[in-house]
XYZ file of C-alpha atoms in Angstrom:
87
model
C 103.348 -103.239 -30.489
C 101.294 -103.050 -27.272
C 98.679 -100.810 -28.864
C 98.292 -103.234 -31.768
C 97.066 -105.863 -29.284
C 94.205 -103.569 -28.348
C 93.219 -102.348 -31.786
C 89.491 -101.715 -31.879
C 89.136 -102.169 -28.101
C 87.201 -99.761 -25.897
C 88.917 -98.278 -22.853
C 87.763 -96.292 -19.865
C 90.706 -94.207 -18.679
C 91.057 -92.613 -15.259
C 93.920 -90.418 -14.079
C 93.726 -89.427 -10.405
C 95.924 -89.310 -7.333
C 95.495 -92.442 -5.234
C 93.395 -90.690 -2.613
C 90.241 -92.041 -1.002
C 88.509 -88.734 -1.728
C 88.888 -89.443 -5.481
C 86.642 -92.513 -5.293
C 88.801 -94.910 -7.290
C 87.335 -97.824 -5.337
C 83.816 -96.665 -6.266
C 84.899 -96.339 -9.900
C 86.089 -99.957 -9.796
C 82.731 -101.051 -8.387
C 80.922 -99.182 -11.177
C 83.234 -100.822 -13.720
C 82.303 -104.227 -12.283
C 78.600 -103.416 -12.726
C 79.227 -102.373 -16.317
C 81.053 -105.622 -17.041
C 78.237 -107.595 -15.424
C 75.770 -105.943 -17.799
C 78.033 -106.027 -20.866
C 80.807 -108.650 -20.445
C 83.960 -107.988 -22.433
C 82.697 -104.638 -23.704
C 85.445 -102.420 -22.265
C 88.754 -102.389 -20.369
C 89.772 -100.023 -17.595
C 93.083 -98.182 -17.538
C 93.441 -96.445 -14.175
C 96.557 -94.348 -13.591
C 96.852 -93.467 -9.913
C 100.139 -92.196 -8.489
C 100.454 -92.617 -4.724
C 99.339 -89.803 -2.478
C 100.498 -89.214 1.099
C 102.319 -92.539 1.312
C 103.427 -91.793 4.873
C 99.837 -91.764 6.208
C 98.543 -95.169 7.371
C 94.973 -94.622 6.059
C 96.323 -93.904 2.596
C 98.568 -96.982 2.733
C 95.562 -99.166 3.539
C 93.512 -97.550 0.772
C 96.351 -98.128 -1.700
C 96.527 -101.790 -0.690
C 92.763 -102.188 -1.128
C 92.701 -100.536 -4.530
C 95.802 -102.310 -5.876
C 95.127 -105.803 -4.534
C 91.534 -106.334 -3.462
C 89.708 -104.510 -6.255
C 91.475 -106.329 -9.131
C 91.052 -109.681 -7.369
C 87.314 -109.049 -6.922
C 86.898 -107.904 -10.503
C 88.665 -110.956 -11.907
C 86.707 -113.287 -9.610
C 83.377 -111.812 -10.730
C 84.345 -111.753 -14.396
C 86.759 -114.671 -14.672
C 85.180 -115.858 -17.909
C 85.667 -112.532 -19.656
C 88.161 -112.487 -22.495
C 90.237 -110.470 -22.844
C 91.158 -109.706 -19.258
C 89.306 -106.505 -18.329
C 92.156 -105.265 -16.109
C 95.612 -104.225 -17.245
C 98.090 -103.513 -14.436
């Protein structure tokens, strides 16, 4: 049923550990630039299991990627339908 909602949609898919060395935050910034140039053209599915959850730097990075990046993307592209982010 879920897939039927996205029939014909374009997706960018990323699968990486949630690690600042993987550049997921930079990927989100690039996705924002793509949406600015071509609104509504694609959705991003990012799968990122936690990495080194006991290290404070990784906890902060996780918080940034999971909270700040989606909020920024939706603020910049609030008029885009459908929602470009799926969490």
